[in-house]
C-alpha positions as CSV (number, residue, x, y, z in Angstrom):
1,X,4.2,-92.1,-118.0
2,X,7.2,-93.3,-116.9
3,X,9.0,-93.8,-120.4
4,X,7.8,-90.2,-120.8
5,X,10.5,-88.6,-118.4
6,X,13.2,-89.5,-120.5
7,X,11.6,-89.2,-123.9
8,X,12.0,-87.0,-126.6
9,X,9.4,-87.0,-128.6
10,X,5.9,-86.3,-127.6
11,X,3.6,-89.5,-126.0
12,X,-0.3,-89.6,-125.1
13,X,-0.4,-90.8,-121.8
14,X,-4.3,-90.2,-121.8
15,X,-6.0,-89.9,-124.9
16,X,-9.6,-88.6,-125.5
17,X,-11.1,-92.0,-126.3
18,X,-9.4,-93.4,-122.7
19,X,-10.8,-90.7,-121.3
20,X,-14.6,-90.8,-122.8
21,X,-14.4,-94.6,-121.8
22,X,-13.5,-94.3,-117.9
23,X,-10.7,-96.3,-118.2
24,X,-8.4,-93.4,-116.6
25,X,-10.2,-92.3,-114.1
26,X,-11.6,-95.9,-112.6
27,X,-10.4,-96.0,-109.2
28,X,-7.5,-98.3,-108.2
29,X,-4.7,-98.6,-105.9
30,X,-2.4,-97.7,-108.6
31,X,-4.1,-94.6,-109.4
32,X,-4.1,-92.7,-106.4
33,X,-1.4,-89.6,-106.5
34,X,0.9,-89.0,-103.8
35,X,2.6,-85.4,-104.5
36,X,6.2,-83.7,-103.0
37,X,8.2,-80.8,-103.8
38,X,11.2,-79.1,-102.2
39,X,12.4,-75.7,-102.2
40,X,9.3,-74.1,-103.6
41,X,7.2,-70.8,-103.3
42,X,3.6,-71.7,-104.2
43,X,1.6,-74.7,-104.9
44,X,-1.2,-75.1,-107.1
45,X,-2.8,-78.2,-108.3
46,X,-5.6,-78.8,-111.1
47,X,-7.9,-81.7,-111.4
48,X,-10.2,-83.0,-114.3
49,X,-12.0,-86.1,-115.2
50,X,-12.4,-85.0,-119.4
51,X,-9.1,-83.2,-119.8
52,X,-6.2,-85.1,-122.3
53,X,-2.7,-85.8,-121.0
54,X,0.4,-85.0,-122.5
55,X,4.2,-85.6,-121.8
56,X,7.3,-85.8,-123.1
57,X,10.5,-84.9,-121.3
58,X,14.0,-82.1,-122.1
59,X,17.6,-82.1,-120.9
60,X,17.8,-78.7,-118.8
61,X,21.3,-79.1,-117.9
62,X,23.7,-80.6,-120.0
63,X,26.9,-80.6,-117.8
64,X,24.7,-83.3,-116.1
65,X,21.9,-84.7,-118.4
66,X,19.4,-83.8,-116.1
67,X,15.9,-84.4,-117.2
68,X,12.6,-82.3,-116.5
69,X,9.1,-83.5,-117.3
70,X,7.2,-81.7,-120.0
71,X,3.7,-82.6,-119.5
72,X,0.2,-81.0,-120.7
73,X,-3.7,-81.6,-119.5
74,X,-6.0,-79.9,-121.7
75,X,-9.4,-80.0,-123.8
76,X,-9.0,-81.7,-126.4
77,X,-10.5,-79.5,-128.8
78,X,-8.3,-76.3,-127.6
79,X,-6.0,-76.7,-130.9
80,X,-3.5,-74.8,-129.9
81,X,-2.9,-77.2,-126.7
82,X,-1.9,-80.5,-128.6
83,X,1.2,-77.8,-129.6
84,X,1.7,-77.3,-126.0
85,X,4.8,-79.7,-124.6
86,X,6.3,-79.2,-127.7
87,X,6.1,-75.0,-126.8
88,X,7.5,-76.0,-123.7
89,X,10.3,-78.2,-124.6
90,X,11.4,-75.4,-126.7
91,X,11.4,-72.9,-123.8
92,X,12.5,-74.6,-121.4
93,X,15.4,-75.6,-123.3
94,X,16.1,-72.2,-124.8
95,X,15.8,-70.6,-121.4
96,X,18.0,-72.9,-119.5
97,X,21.3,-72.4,-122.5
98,X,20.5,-68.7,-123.4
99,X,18.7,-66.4,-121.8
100,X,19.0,-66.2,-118.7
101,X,20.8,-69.3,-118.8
102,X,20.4,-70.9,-115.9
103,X,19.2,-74.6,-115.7
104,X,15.5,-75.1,-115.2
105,X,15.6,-75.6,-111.7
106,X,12.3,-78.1,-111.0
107,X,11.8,-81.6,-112.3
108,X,8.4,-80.7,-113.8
109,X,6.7,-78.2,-115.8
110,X,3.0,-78.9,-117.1
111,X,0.5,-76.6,-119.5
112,X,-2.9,-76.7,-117.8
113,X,-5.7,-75.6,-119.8
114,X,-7.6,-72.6,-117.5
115,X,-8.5,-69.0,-118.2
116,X,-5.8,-66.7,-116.0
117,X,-2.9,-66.8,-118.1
118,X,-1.1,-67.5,-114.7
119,X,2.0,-68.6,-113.7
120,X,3.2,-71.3,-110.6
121,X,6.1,-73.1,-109.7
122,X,5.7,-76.0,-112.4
123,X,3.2,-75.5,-113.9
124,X,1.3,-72.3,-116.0
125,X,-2.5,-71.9,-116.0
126,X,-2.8,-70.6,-119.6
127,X,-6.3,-70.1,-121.7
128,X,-6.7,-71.7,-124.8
129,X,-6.6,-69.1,-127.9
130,X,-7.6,-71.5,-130.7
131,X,-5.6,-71.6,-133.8
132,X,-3.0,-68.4,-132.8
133,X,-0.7,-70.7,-132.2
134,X,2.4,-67.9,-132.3
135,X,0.4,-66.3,-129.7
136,X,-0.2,-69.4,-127.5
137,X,3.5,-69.9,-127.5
138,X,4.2,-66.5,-126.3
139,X,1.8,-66.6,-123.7
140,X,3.0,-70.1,-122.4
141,X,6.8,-69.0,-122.9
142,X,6.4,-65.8,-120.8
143,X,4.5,-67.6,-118.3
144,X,7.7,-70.3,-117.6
145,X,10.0,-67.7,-118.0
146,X,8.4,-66.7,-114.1
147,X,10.3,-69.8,-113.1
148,X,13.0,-68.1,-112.8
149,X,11.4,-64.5,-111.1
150,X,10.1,-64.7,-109.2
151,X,9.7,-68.9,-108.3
152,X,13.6,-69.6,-108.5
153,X,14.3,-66.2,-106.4
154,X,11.6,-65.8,-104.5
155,X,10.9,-62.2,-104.8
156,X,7.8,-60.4,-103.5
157,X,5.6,-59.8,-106.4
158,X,2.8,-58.2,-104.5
159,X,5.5,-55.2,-103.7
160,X,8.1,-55.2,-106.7
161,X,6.2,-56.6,-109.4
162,X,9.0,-55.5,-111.6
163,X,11.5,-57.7,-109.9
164,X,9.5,-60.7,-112.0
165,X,7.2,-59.5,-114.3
166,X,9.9,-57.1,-116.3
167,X,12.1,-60.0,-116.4
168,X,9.2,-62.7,-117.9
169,X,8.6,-60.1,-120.7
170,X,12.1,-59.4,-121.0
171,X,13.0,-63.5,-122.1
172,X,9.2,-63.1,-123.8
173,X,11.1,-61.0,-126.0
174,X,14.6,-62.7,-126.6
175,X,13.3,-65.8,-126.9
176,X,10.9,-64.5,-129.6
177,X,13.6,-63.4,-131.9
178,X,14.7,-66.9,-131.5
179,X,11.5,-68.4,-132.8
180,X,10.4,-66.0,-134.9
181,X,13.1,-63.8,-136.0
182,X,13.9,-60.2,-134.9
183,X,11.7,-57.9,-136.8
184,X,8.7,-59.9,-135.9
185,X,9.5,-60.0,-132.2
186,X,10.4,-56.1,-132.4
187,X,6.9,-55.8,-133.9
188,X,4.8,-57.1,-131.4
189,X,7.2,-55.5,-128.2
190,X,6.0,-52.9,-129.7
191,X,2.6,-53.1,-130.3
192,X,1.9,-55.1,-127.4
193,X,3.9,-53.7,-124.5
194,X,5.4,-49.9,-125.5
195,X,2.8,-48.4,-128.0
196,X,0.3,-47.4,-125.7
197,X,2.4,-46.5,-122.9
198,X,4.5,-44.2,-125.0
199,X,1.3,-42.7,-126.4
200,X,-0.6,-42.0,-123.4
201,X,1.1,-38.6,-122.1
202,X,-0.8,-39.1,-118.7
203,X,1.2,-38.3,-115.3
204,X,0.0,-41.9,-114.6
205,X,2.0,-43.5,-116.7
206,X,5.1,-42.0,-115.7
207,X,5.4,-42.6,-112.2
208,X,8.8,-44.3,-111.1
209,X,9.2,-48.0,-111.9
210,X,10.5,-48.2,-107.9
211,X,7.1,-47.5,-106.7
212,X,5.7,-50.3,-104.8
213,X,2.9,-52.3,-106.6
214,X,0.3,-52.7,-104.2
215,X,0.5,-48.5,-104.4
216,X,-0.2,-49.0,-108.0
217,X,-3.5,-49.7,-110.6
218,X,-4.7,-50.1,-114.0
219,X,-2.1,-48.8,-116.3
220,X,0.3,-47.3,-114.0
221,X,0.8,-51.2,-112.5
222,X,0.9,-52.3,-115.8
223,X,3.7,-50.0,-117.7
224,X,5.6,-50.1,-114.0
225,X,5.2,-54.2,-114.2
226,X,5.8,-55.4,-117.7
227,X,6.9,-52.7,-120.1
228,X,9.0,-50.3,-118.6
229,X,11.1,-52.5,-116.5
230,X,11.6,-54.5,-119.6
231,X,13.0,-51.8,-121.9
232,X,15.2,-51.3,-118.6
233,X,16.8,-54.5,-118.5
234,X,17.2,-54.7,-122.3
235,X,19.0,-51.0,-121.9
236,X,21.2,-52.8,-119.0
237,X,22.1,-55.5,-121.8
238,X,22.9,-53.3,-124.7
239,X,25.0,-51.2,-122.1
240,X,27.1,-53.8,-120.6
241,X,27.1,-56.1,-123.9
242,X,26.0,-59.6,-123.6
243,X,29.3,-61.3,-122.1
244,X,29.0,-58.7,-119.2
245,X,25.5,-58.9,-118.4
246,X,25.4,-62.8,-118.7
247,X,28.5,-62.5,-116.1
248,X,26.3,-60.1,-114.0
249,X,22.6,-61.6,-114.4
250,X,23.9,-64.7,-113.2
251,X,25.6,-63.7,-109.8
252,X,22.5,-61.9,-109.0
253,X,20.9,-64.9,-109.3
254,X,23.3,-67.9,-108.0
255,X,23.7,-65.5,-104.4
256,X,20.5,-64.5,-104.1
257,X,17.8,-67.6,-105.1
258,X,15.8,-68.2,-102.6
259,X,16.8,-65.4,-100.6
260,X,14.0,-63.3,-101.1
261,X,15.8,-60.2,-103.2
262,X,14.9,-56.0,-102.7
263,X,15.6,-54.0,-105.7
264,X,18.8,-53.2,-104.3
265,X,19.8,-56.6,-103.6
266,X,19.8,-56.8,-107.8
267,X,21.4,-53.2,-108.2
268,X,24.4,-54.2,-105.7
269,X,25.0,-57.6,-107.3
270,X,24.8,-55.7,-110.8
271,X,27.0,-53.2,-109.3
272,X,29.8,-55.5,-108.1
273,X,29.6,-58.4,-110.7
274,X,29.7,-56.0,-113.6
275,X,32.8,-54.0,-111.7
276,X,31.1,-50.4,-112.4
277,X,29.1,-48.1,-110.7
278,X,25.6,-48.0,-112.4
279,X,23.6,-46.1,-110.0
280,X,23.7,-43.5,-112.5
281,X,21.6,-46.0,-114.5
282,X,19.6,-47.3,-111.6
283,X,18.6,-43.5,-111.0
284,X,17.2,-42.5,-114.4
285,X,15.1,-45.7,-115.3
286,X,14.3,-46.9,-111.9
287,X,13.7,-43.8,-109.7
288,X,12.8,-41.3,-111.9
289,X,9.4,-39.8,-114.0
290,X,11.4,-40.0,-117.5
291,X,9.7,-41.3,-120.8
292,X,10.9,-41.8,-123.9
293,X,12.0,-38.6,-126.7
294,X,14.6,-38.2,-128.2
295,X,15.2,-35.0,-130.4
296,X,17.3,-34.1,-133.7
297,X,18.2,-30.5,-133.4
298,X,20.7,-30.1,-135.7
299,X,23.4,-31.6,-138.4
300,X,25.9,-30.2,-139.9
301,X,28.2,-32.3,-142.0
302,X,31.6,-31.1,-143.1
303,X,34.1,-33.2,-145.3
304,X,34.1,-36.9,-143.9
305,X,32.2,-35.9,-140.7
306,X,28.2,-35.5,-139.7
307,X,27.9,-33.8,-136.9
308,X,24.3,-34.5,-134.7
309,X,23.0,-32.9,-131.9
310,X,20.5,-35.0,-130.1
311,X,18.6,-33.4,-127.3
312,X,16.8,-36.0,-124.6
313,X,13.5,-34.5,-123.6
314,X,12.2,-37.5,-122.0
315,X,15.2,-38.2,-120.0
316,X,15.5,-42.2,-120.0
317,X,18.9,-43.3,-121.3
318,X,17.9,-45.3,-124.5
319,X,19.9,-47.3,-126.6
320,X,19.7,-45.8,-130.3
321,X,20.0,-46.4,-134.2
322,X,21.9,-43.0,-135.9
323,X,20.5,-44.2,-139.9
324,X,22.4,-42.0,-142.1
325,X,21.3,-41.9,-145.4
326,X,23.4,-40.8,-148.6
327,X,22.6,-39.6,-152.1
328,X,23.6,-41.8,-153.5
329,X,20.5,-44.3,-151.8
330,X,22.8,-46.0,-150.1
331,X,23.0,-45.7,-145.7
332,X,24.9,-46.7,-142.6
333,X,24.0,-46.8,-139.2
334,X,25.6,-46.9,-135.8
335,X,24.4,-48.0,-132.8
336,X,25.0,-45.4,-129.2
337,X,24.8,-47.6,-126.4
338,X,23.0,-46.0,-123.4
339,X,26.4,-44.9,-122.0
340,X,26.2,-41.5,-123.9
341,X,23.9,-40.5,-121.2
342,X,25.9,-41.4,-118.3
343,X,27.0,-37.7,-117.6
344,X,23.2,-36.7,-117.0
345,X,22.8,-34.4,-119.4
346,X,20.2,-34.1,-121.6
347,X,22.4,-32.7,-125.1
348,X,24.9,-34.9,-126.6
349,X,27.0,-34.2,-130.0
350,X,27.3,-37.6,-132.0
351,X,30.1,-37.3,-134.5
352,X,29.9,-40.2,-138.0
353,X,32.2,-40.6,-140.3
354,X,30.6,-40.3,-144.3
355,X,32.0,-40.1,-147.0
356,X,29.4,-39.7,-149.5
357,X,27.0,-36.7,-149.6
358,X,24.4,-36.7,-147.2
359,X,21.0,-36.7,-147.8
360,X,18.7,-37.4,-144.6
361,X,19.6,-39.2,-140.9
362,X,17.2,-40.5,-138.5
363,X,16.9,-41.5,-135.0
364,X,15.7,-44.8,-134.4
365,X,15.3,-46.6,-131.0
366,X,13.7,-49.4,-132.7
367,X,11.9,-51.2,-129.6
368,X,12.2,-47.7,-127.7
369,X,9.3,-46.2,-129.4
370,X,9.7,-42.3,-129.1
371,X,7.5,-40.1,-128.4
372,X,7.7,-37.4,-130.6
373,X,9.2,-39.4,-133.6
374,X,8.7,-36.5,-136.1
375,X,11.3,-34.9,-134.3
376,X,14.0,-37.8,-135.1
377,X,15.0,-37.2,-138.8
378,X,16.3,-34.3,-140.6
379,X,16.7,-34.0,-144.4
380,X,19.0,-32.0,-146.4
């Protein structure tokens, strides 16, 4: 155990024959557990007299070379557990130096084998799901990523579930383009947290991701929680870029951990880290009814210029793909930034420069999956 908290690779501290012969679990002085922790939230703690025992250790910080304790208990016939401290070396690693790039602020995090898919301050109560082992280590990753929201902050989940759960599914996504490569992790944002949201055209879905949880159920909680939220912070990024929202993301959360954050605790400290006024932005995705649908009304090309005009039916102010494609088969595209919609209006003329002949353009939001999508391309 102890030359497990500065290892790097992965040790058995209690392996299934130790377990089936009693040796762990025989009582002696050495054997009885005396726990601490400061500065935390929650406690949990899980117990068995069966389960296997993983550890290994990861450097979280290394200005300093701290250390934290990987560690996982488990049955050992869940497969996709004996991947599990290698899963969380990974995130906990890729969390602390990327996204949101803050070291991982406790000395421990274990995997315990349960049924919740539930997270705690060091630890995550995660069901076994057999050999989907991409799956596992999404679940697992977005699970630690609530380390940070709302354990590290302390944010009141029961009200702003947003505050937390937007976030986790936010790094569930950025760190999955890290594992598994961008188009696969665009994939399955999509088909697990925007398809049926975007789809489902009930008022229920739509209500404003500011309303307070406890107020919410079944799939309004769920789209106001996870999805929504998510594609919200992701719009923040692609509107600030990534040097501006690291600066910004991180003085929200070096003033106010611990502090208990409201909503507009983190639109202030957006606000005055970033140096602009975003309540424009804080209006339409937080306090608002808009979805997502986006319209191309018209193009008109002319020389070395295509002219678009996009109409914005649902109202939220998307980041967007403009795909132009020539006759030639070849295409470019260029990327709007949410900014276009800063003004509040709902038509905007996009200007490109061509120089070939055009033959079609498109509309694509990529992860912002549109309602109306028909409605996106034109061809000549």
């Amino acid at each position: 155990m102890k030359d497990s908290y500065t290892a790097d690779q992965l040790m058995h501290i209690a392996s299934k024959e130790e377990m089936s012969s009693g040796k762990v679990t025989q009582q002696k002085d050495w054997n009885t557990w005396k726990f601490t922790a400061a500065h935390i939230a929650d406690v949990t703690f899980g117990t068995s007299n069966h389960y296997v025992w993983d550890a290994s250790s990861v450097v979280v910080d290394s200005s300093t070379g701290r250390r934290t304790s990987v560690q996982a208990a488990y049955d050992d016939a869940a497969e996709d557990f004996h991947h599990s401290v290698d899963f969380s070396r990974y995130a906990l690693d890729w969390f602390s130096r990327n996204w949101p790039g803050i070291p991982y602020p406790f000395p421990t995090m274990t995997a315990f084998q349960g049924f919740a898919d539930m997270e705690y301050p060091m630890m995550v109560n995660d069901a076994t799901v057999g050999k989907q082992l991409g799956f596992a280590q999404l679940v697992q990753d977005h699970e630690i990523a609530h380390t940070y929201f709302p354990f590290y902050m302390g944010i009141n989940e029961s009200r702003y579930a947003f505050m937390d759960e937007g976030w986790a599914t936010t790094f569930e996504y950025l760190i999955g383009i890290a594992e598994k490569g961008k188009a696969a992790a665009d994939k399955f944002y999509q088909l697990f947290r925007v398809r049926s949201y975007i789809n489902d055209a009930s008022a229920e879905e739509d209500q404003p991701i500011i309303s307070q949880s406890h107020q919410l159920s079944g799939v309004g909680y769920g789209n106001n929680a996870y999805g929504k939220p998510s594609l919200a912070y992701l719009a923040l990024k692609d509107l600030l870029g990534d040097q501006a929202f690291r600066k910004s993301l991180h003085a929200y959360m070096n003033n106010w951990n611990g502090k208990h954050p409201m909503p507009w605790d983190f639109f202030n400290s957006i606000n005055t880290a970033s140096g602009q006024d975003l309540n424009w932005f804080w209006n339409n995705w937080f306090f608002s009814n808009n979805y997502i649908d986006l319209q191309l009304t018209d193009v008109k090309t002319k020389k070395d210029n295509a002219e678009l005009t996009i109409m914005n039916n649902g109202g939220f102010a998307i980041p967007f793909d403009v795909v132009v494609t020539f006759e030639d088969g070849s295409s470019k595209t260029v990327h709007q930034t949410p900014a276009v919609w800063k003004n509040g209006g709902k038509r905007i003329t996009v200007n490109v420069q061509v120089n070939k002949s055009v033959s079609a353009v498109k509309l694509d939001g990529i992860i912002y999956m549109d309602y109306t999508p028909a409605d996106n391309e034109w061809k000549k």
